[in-house]
Coordinates of C-alpha atoms in Angstrom, one line a residue:
M1 CA -94.2 24.8 -11.0
L2 CA -94.6 27.1 -14.0
L3 CA -91.0 26.9 -14.9
R4 CA -91.1 23.1 -14.7
A5 CA -94.1 22.9 -16.9
A6 CA -92.3 25.1 -19.5
W7 CA -89.3 22.6 -19.2
R8 CA -91.6 19.8 -19.9
R9 CA -92.9 21.5 -23.1
A10 CA -89.4 22.3 -24.2
A11 CA -88.3 18.6 -23.6
V12 CA -91.1 17.4 -25.8
A13 CA -90.2 19.9 -28.5
V14 CA -86.6 18.8 -28.4
T15 CA -87.6 15.1 -28.4
A16 CA -89.8 15.8 -31.5
A17 CA -87.2 17.8 -33.3
P18 CA -85.1 16.1 -36.1
G19 CA -81.3 15.7 -35.5
P20 CA -79.2 14.3 -32.6
K21 CA -80.7 14.4 -29.2
P22 CA -78.7 16.1 -26.5
A23 CA -77.3 13.9 -23.8
A24 CA -78.5 13.9 -20.3
P25 CA -76.6 16.3 -18.2
T26 CA -73.9 14.6 -16.0
R27 CA -71.3 15.7 -13.7
G28 CA -67.9 15.4 -15.2
L29 CA -66.4 15.6 -18.6
R30 CA -67.6 14.5 -22.1
L31 CA -65.4 14.3 -25.1
R32 CA -67.8 15.6 -27.6
V33 CA -71.0 17.4 -27.0
G34 CA -73.7 17.8 -29.7
D35 CA -75.4 21.1 -29.2
R36 CA -77.3 23.7 -31.2
A37 CA -75.5 27.0 -32.0
P38 CA -76.9 29.8 -30.0
Q39 CA -79.0 32.3 -31.9
S40 CA -79.4 36.0 -31.0
A41 CA -82.8 36.2 -32.8
V42 CA -85.4 34.0 -34.6
P43 CA -85.7 34.9 -38.4
A44 CA -89.0 36.3 -39.3
D45 CA -89.5 33.7 -42.1
T46 CA -88.8 30.4 -40.2
A47 CA -89.8 28.4 -43.1
A48 CA -87.1 29.7 -45.3
A49 CA -84.4 29.8 -42.5
P50 CA -81.7 27.1 -42.9
E51 CA -81.6 24.5 -40.0
V52 CA -78.6 24.9 -37.8
G53 CA -76.7 21.6 -37.5
P54 CA -75.0 20.4 -34.2
V55 CA -71.9 22.2 -33.1
L56 CA -68.8 20.1 -32.1
R57 CA -67.6 21.5 -28.8
P58 CA -64.1 20.8 -27.4
L59 CA -63.3 18.4 -24.6
Y60 CA -63.4 20.6 -21.4
M61 CA -60.4 20.2 -19.2
D62 CA -60.2 23.5 -17.6
V63 CA -62.0 22.6 -14.3
Q64 CA -59.6 24.7 -12.2
A65 CA -61.0 27.7 -13.9
T66 CA -64.6 26.8 -13.4
T67 CA -67.1 24.0 -13.4
P68 CA -70.5 23.4 -15.0
L69 CA -73.5 23.8 -12.8
D70 CA -74.7 20.4 -11.3
P71 CA -78.3 19.8 -12.3
R72 CA -79.1 19.0 -8.7
V73 CA -77.8 22.4 -7.7
L74 CA -80.0 24.0 -10.3
D75 CA -83.0 22.1 -9.1
A76 CA -82.3 23.5 -5.6
M77 CA -81.9 27.1 -6.8
L78 CA -85.0 27.2 -9.1
P79 CA -87.7 27.9 -6.5
Y80 CA -85.8 30.8 -5.2
L81 CA -85.5 32.4 -8.6
I82 CA -89.3 32.1 -9.4
N83 CA -91.6 31.7 -6.3
Y84 CA -89.6 32.3 -3.1
Y85 CA -88.2 35.8 -4.0
G86 CA -88.4 37.5 -0.7
N87 CA -85.4 39.4 0.7
P88 CA -83.8 37.2 3.4
H89 CA -83.4 40.2 5.6
S90 CA -87.1 41.2 5.7
R91 CA -88.2 40.0 9.1
T92 CA -91.8 41.1 9.1
H93 CA -93.5 38.6 6.5
A94 CA -93.5 35.1 5.2
Y95 CA -91.6 36.0 2.0
G96 CA -88.6 37.1 4.0
W97 CA -88.9 34.2 6.5
E98 CA -88.8 31.7 3.6
S99 CA -85.7 33.1 2.1
E100 CA -84.0 33.5 5.5
A101 CA -84.6 29.8 6.3
A102 CA -83.1 28.8 2.9
M103 CA -80.1 30.9 3.6
E104 CA -79.5 29.5 7.0
R105 CA -79.9 26.0 5.5
A106 CA -77.3 26.8 3.0
R107 CA -75.0 28.2 5.9
Q108 CA -75.4 24.8 7.7
Q109 CA -74.5 22.9 4.4
V110 CA -71.3 24.9 3.8
A111 CA -70.2 24.6 7.6
S112 CA -70.9 20.8 7.6
L113 CA -68.4 20.4 4.6
I114 CA -65.5 21.9 6.6
G115 CA -66.4 21.0 10.1
A116 CA -67.5 24.5 11.2
D117 CA -70.2 26.1 13.2
P118 CA -72.8 27.6 10.8
R119 CA -72.4 30.9 12.6
E120 CA -68.8 31.0 11.4
I121 CA -69.9 31.1 7.7
I122 CA -70.2 34.5 6.0
F123 CA -71.4 34.7 2.4
T124 CA -69.5 36.6 -0.1
S125 CA -69.3 37.0 -3.9
G126 CA -66.5 34.4 -4.3
A127 CA -63.1 33.5 -3.0
T128 CA -61.5 36.7 -4.4
E129 CA -63.7 38.7 -2.0
S130 CA -63.2 36.3 0.8
N131 CA -59.4 36.5 0.4
N132 CA -59.4 40.3 0.5
I133 CA -61.7 40.2 3.7
A134 CA -59.4 37.8 5.4
I135 CA -56.1 39.4 4.6
K136 CA -57.0 43.1 4.7
G137 CA -59.7 42.7 7.4
V138 CA -57.3 41.0 9.9
A139 CA -54.3 43.2 9.1
R140 CA -56.4 46.5 9.5
F141 CA -58.1 45.4 12.7
Y142 CA -54.9 44.5 14.6
R143 CA -52.8 47.3 12.9
S144 CA -52.2 49.2 16.2
R145 CA -50.0 46.5 17.6
K146 CA -49.2 44.0 14.7
K147 CA -47.9 45.1 11.3
H148 CA -46.4 42.0 9.7
L149 CA -48.0 39.3 7.5
I150 CA -46.6 36.1 5.9
T151 CA -47.7 34.5 2.7
T152 CA -46.0 32.5 -0.1
Q153 CA -44.8 33.4 -3.6
T154 CA -47.2 30.9 -5.2
E155 CA -50.5 32.3 -3.9
H156 CA -53.5 33.3 -6.0
K157 CA -53.0 36.8 -7.4
C158 CA -55.8 38.3 -5.3
V159 CA -53.8 37.3 -2.3
L160 CA -50.6 38.7 -3.6
D161 CA -52.2 41.9 -4.6
S162 CA -54.0 42.3 -1.3
C163 CA -50.6 42.0 0.4
R164 CA -49.1 44.5 -1.9
S165 CA -51.9 46.9 -1.2
L166 CA -51.2 46.5 2.6
E167 CA -47.6 47.2 2.0
A168 CA -48.5 50.6 0.5
E169 CA -50.3 51.2 3.8
G170 CA -47.2 50.7 5.9
F171 CA -47.5 46.9 6.6
Q172 CA -44.5 44.4 6.2
V173 CA -45.1 41.3 4.3
T174 CA -42.9 38.2 4.0
Y175 CA -43.3 36.2 0.8
L176 CA -42.1 32.8 1.6
P177 CA -40.3 30.9 -1.3
V178 CA -41.3 27.3 -2.1
Q179 CA -39.1 24.3 -2.7
K180 CA -38.8 22.6 -6.0
S181 CA -41.8 20.5 -5.1
G182 CA -43.9 23.6 -4.7
I183 CA -44.3 23.1 -0.9
I184 CA -43.0 25.5 1.7
D185 CA -40.3 24.8 4.2
L186 CA -42.1 24.6 7.6
K187 CA -38.8 25.7 9.3
E188 CA -38.6 28.8 7.1
L189 CA -42.2 29.6 8.1
E190 CA -41.4 29.4 11.8
A191 CA -38.4 31.5 11.4
A192 CA -40.4 34.2 9.5
I193 CA -42.9 34.6 12.4
Q194 CA -42.2 37.8 14.3
P195 CA -43.7 39.2 17.6
D196 CA -45.9 41.6 15.4
T197 CA -47.1 39.0 12.9
S198 CA -50.9 39.0 12.8
L199 CA -51.7 36.5 9.9
V200 CA -50.2 33.7 7.9
S201 CA -52.0 33.0 4.6
V202 CA -51.1 29.8 2.7
M203 CA -53.4 28.3 0.0
T204 CA -54.4 24.7 0.4
V205 CA -54.3 23.5 -3.1
N206 CA -52.5 25.5 -5.8
N207 CA -54.7 26.5 -8.7
E208 CA -51.9 25.9 -11.3
I209 CA -49.9 22.9 -10.2
G210 CA -52.2 21.2 -7.8
V211 CA -49.7 21.0 -5.0
K212 CA -51.2 20.4 -1.4
Q213 CA -49.6 22.4 1.3
P214 CA -49.2 20.8 4.8
I215 CA -52.1 22.7 6.1
A216 CA -52.5 20.9 9.4
E217 CA -48.8 21.5 10.3
I218 CA -49.0 25.1 9.4
G219 CA -52.1 25.4 11.5
R220 CA -50.3 24.0 14.5
I221 CA -47.3 26.3 14.1
C222 CA -49.5 29.3 13.9
S223 CA -51.6 28.3 16.8
S224 CA -48.6 27.7 19.0
R225 CA -47.2 31.2 18.1
K226 CA -50.6 33.0 18.6
V227 CA -50.8 33.9 14.9
Y228 CA -54.0 33.7 12.9
F229 CA -53.9 31.2 9.9
H230 CA -55.9 31.9 6.7
T231 CA -56.1 29.5 3.7
D232 CA -57.4 30.0 0.3
A233 CA -59.2 26.6 -0.1
A234 CA -61.1 27.5 -3.4
Q235 CA -59.4 24.5 -5.1
A236 CA -59.7 22.1 -2.1
V237 CA -63.1 22.5 -0.5
G238 CA -65.4 19.6 -1.8
K239 CA -62.4 17.8 -3.2
I240 CA -60.3 16.7 -0.2
P241 CA -61.4 16.4 3.4
L242 CA -61.0 19.5 5.4
D243 CA -61.7 20.2 9.0
V244 CA -61.1 23.6 10.3
N245 CA -60.8 22.7 14.0
D246 CA -58.5 19.7 13.4
M247 CA -56.3 21.7 11.1
K248 CA -56.4 24.8 13.3
I249 CA -57.5 27.0 10.5
D250 CA -58.8 30.5 11.6
L251 CA -60.1 31.9 8.3
M252 CA -60.8 30.0 5.0
S253 CA -62.0 31.2 1.6
I254 CA -64.5 29.2 -0.4
S255 CA -65.8 29.6 -4.1
G256 CA -69.0 28.2 -5.4
H257 CA -68.2 27.8 -9.1
K258 CA -65.2 25.4 -8.3
I259 CA -67.4 22.9 -6.9
Y260 CA -70.2 22.7 -9.6
G261 CA -72.0 25.5 -7.8
P262 CA -73.1 28.9 -9.3
K263 CA -70.8 31.8 -10.2
G264 CA -70.8 34.9 -8.2
V265 CA -71.0 33.4 -4.8
G266 CA -68.7 32.2 -2.2
A267 CA -68.0 32.2 1.5
I268 CA -65.5 32.9 4.3
Y269 CA -65.1 30.9 7.4
I270 CA -64.1 33.1 10.3
R271 CA -63.4 31.4 13.7
R272 CA -65.6 32.5 16.6
R273 CA -63.6 30.8 19.5
P274 CA -61.1 32.1 20.0
R275 CA -62.7 34.9 18.2
V276 CA -61.0 36.4 15.1
R277 CA -61.8 40.0 14.4
V278 CA -61.8 41.6 10.9
E279 CA -62.5 45.2 9.7
A280 CA -65.3 45.2 7.2
L281 CA -64.2 46.2 3.7
Q282 CA -67.5 47.9 2.8
S283 CA -70.3 49.9 4.6
G284 CA -73.9 49.1 4.5
G285 CA -76.8 47.5 6.3
G286 CA -74.7 45.3 8.6
Q287 CA -75.7 42.0 7.1
E288 CA -73.6 38.8 7.7
R289 CA -72.8 40.0 11.2
G290 CA -71.5 43.3 10.0
M291 CA -68.5 41.7 8.2
R292 CA -70.1 41.8 4.7
S293 CA -72.9 44.3 4.2
G294 CA -75.3 43.8 1.3
T295 CA -78.4 41.8 0.6
V296 CA -77.5 38.1 0.5
P297 CA -78.4 36.6 -3.0
T298 CA -80.7 33.7 -1.8
P299 CA -80.6 31.7 -5.0
L300 CA -76.9 31.8 -5.2
V301 CA -76.3 30.9 -1.6
V302 CA -78.9 28.0 -1.9
G303 CA -76.9 26.8 -4.8
L304 CA -73.6 27.0 -2.9
G305 CA -75.1 25.0 0.0
A306 CA -76.5 22.4 -2.4
A307 CA -73.1 22.0 -4.1
C308 CA -71.5 21.6 -0.8
E309 CA -73.9 19.0 0.3
V310 CA -73.4 17.0 -3.0
A311 CA -69.7 17.3 -2.7
Q312 CA -69.7 15.9 0.8
Q313 CA -71.7 13.0 -0.3
E314 CA -69.7 12.2 -3.4
M315 CA -66.1 13.3 -2.4
E316 CA -64.7 9.8 -1.8
Y317 CA -66.1 8.5 -5.1
D318 CA -65.1 11.5 -7.1
H319 CA -61.4 11.5 -5.6
K320 CA -61.1 7.8 -6.6
R321 CA -62.4 8.4 -10.2
I322 CA -60.4 11.5 -10.7
S323 CA -57.2 9.7 -9.5
K324 CA -57.7 6.9 -12.0
L325 CA -58.3 9.4 -14.9
S326 CA -55.2 11.5 -13.9
E327 CA -52.9 8.6 -13.6
R328 CA -54.1 7.4 -17.1
L329 CA -53.6 10.7 -18.6
I330 CA -50.1 11.3 -17.2
Q331 CA -48.9 7.8 -18.1
N332 CA -50.1 7.9 -21.6
I333 CA -48.5 11.2 -22.3
M334 CA -45.3 10.3 -20.8
K335 CA -45.1 7.1 -22.7
S336 CA -46.1 8.8 -26.1
L337 CA -43.9 11.9 -25.9
P338 CA -40.2 12.7 -24.9
D339 CA -39.1 15.5 -22.6
V340 CA -42.4 15.9 -20.7
V341 CA -42.0 17.2 -17.1
M342 CA -44.8 17.2 -14.5
N343 CA -44.5 20.3 -12.2
G344 CA -45.1 20.1 -8.6
D345 CA -44.9 17.4 -6.0
P346 CA -46.3 14.1 -7.5
K347 CA -47.2 12.8 -4.0
H348 CA -48.6 15.8 -2.1
H349 CA -50.9 16.7 -5.0
Y350 CA -54.5 16.9 -5.8
P351 CA -55.0 14.6 -9.0
G352 CA -57.6 16.8 -10.6
C353 CA -55.0 19.5 -11.3
I354 CA -52.2 18.4 -13.6
N355 CA -49.5 20.8 -14.9
L356 CA -47.1 19.5 -17.6
S357 CA -44.3 21.2 -19.4
F358 CA -43.4 20.0 -22.9
A359 CA -39.8 20.9 -23.6
Y360 CA -39.1 23.1 -26.6
V361 CA -42.9 23.8 -27.2
E362 CA -44.1 27.2 -26.0
G363 CA -47.3 26.8 -24.0
E364 CA -49.6 29.2 -25.7
S365 CA -48.6 27.8 -29.2
L366 CA -49.5 24.3 -28.1
L367 CA -52.9 25.4 -26.7
M368 CA -53.7 27.2 -29.9
A369 CA -52.8 24.0 -31.9
L370 CA -55.1 21.9 -29.6
K371 CA -58.4 23.2 -31.0
D372 CA -60.5 20.2 -29.7
V373 CA -59.4 20.6 -26.1
A374 CA -60.1 23.5 -23.5
L375 CA -57.1 23.9 -21.4
S376 CA -55.2 26.8 -19.6
S377 CA -51.5 27.5 -19.8
G378 CA -49.2 28.7 -17.0
S379 CA -47.9 31.3 -19.3
A380 CA -49.3 34.8 -19.4
C381 CA -49.3 36.4 -22.9
T382 CA -49.3 40.1 -23.4
S383 CA -48.9 42.3 -26.4
A384 CA -45.4 43.4 -25.4
S385 CA -43.9 40.1 -23.9
L386 CA -44.3 36.5 -23.0
E387 CA -43.6 35.8 -19.4
P388 CA -43.7 32.2 -17.8
S389 CA -46.1 31.6 -14.9
Y390 CA -44.8 33.2 -11.6
V391 CA -45.8 29.8 -9.9
L392 CA -43.5 27.9 -12.4
R393 CA -40.8 30.3 -11.8
A394 CA -41.2 29.9 -8.0
I395 CA -40.6 26.3 -8.1
G396 CA -37.5 26.7 -10.3
T397 CA -38.8 25.8 -13.8
D398 CA -36.2 26.6 -16.5
E399 CA -37.4 29.9 -18.1
D400 CA -35.9 28.8 -21.4
L401 CA -38.7 26.3 -21.7
A402 CA -41.3 28.9 -21.6
H403 CA -39.6 30.8 -24.4
S404 CA -39.2 27.7 -26.6
S405 CA -40.9 27.3 -30.0
I406 CA -41.5 23.9 -31.7
S407 CA -39.3 23.6 -34.7
P408 CA -35.9 25.4 -34.6
L409 CA -35.0 24.9 -30.9
W410 CA -35.7 21.1 -31.1
E411 CA -33.3 21.0 -34.0
M412 CA -30.7 22.9 -32.0
V413 CA -31.1 20.5 -29.1
Q414 CA -30.5 17.5 -31.3
D415 CA -27.3 19.4 -32.5
G416 CA -26.1 19.5 -29.0
I417 CA -26.8 23.2 -28.3
D418 CA -27.4 24.1 -24.6
L419 CA -30.7 26.2 -24.6
K420 CA -29.5 27.8 -21.4
S421 CA -26.7 29.5 -23.1
I422 CA -29.2 31.4 -25.3
K423 CA -29.8 35.1 -24.3
W424 CA -33.3 35.8 -24.8
T425 CA -34.4 39.4 -25.9
Q426 CA -37.7 41.0 -26.0
H427 CA -39.0 42.7 -29.2

């Protein structure tokens, strides 16, 4: 209540202040946002201090990286940041009971979104930790009789690094290639499963190119071969319908800040029947059924639960809206510019994630030129070299495009020179 009163006073002050009024918070994107520049300190002589004007912020189109916090999520979190601050694992007083009840409600909200039992939801710090728990936890628990895992070449880096870590421990990992569309070949998956395969890990929606893998079909294959199936669904939960039972998913990773929830919180779904066993990665007080020790951060999990509930309510509307915006963006770019390629399967694709290659234009140079738009590139720049995205390489994107620069190579193409004949060198 005290915080809300402070908000009201702040709102009155903003309303009375000269200059443009900030727009009401809304879920989605705004082209231009008028905001006041942050100040580290208030000058002693406020009367003489020059007034800071509105700052023009770029259009935000990097939602695969993170999303803003939905105001409704913040409203749900505020009481547990101020008034209801008890440790949810304190079982002897009302403060603990209040926080525990809020935590369990959030567990129910997350479970409802993916068709799970609340007891199958374990809270973590985010999808990276969830992926580590799923891959390392399953592999190490069943290591006495199963030493083989399967994943794809286009997984998130935390999945690939977890697999490489297990290889150093003596496990065998098969990294399945993907087709030009970015989708795996199900026959190759079936052929790769061995008698000692413990886990298959395939992400639902790729974070770079937006391709949707055939998760239900993969689940059926794994179930028929008695192999556990894990999916990194950080880019899919809350955006497309998912049901862990219908899709025969045994483990699923979830991230809060990808669905307009808070950063620093996520969850992992771990099937109870038939039970999936995992070896805990950290020791502690045995919270979260011993699979993730550490005090559960009540405000963050409340925010995750609220974000899942909002996503479940608005998923159909959001998908239709995003599909129209995506189609409009792609069509206008394709009509206006030559030699633009959309990467990934256009049919089996989440419309909110678009990956385009502009021939003869190096990605990082293009992003630096687009100062009014916040975007990400598939390229990874280092001080020593410029390498194209491993996801784009996996789907067969020509590497010469990633090395192109705007002016001279365009002129070479117009003169009939084949860029593939160029031998690139590093400096």
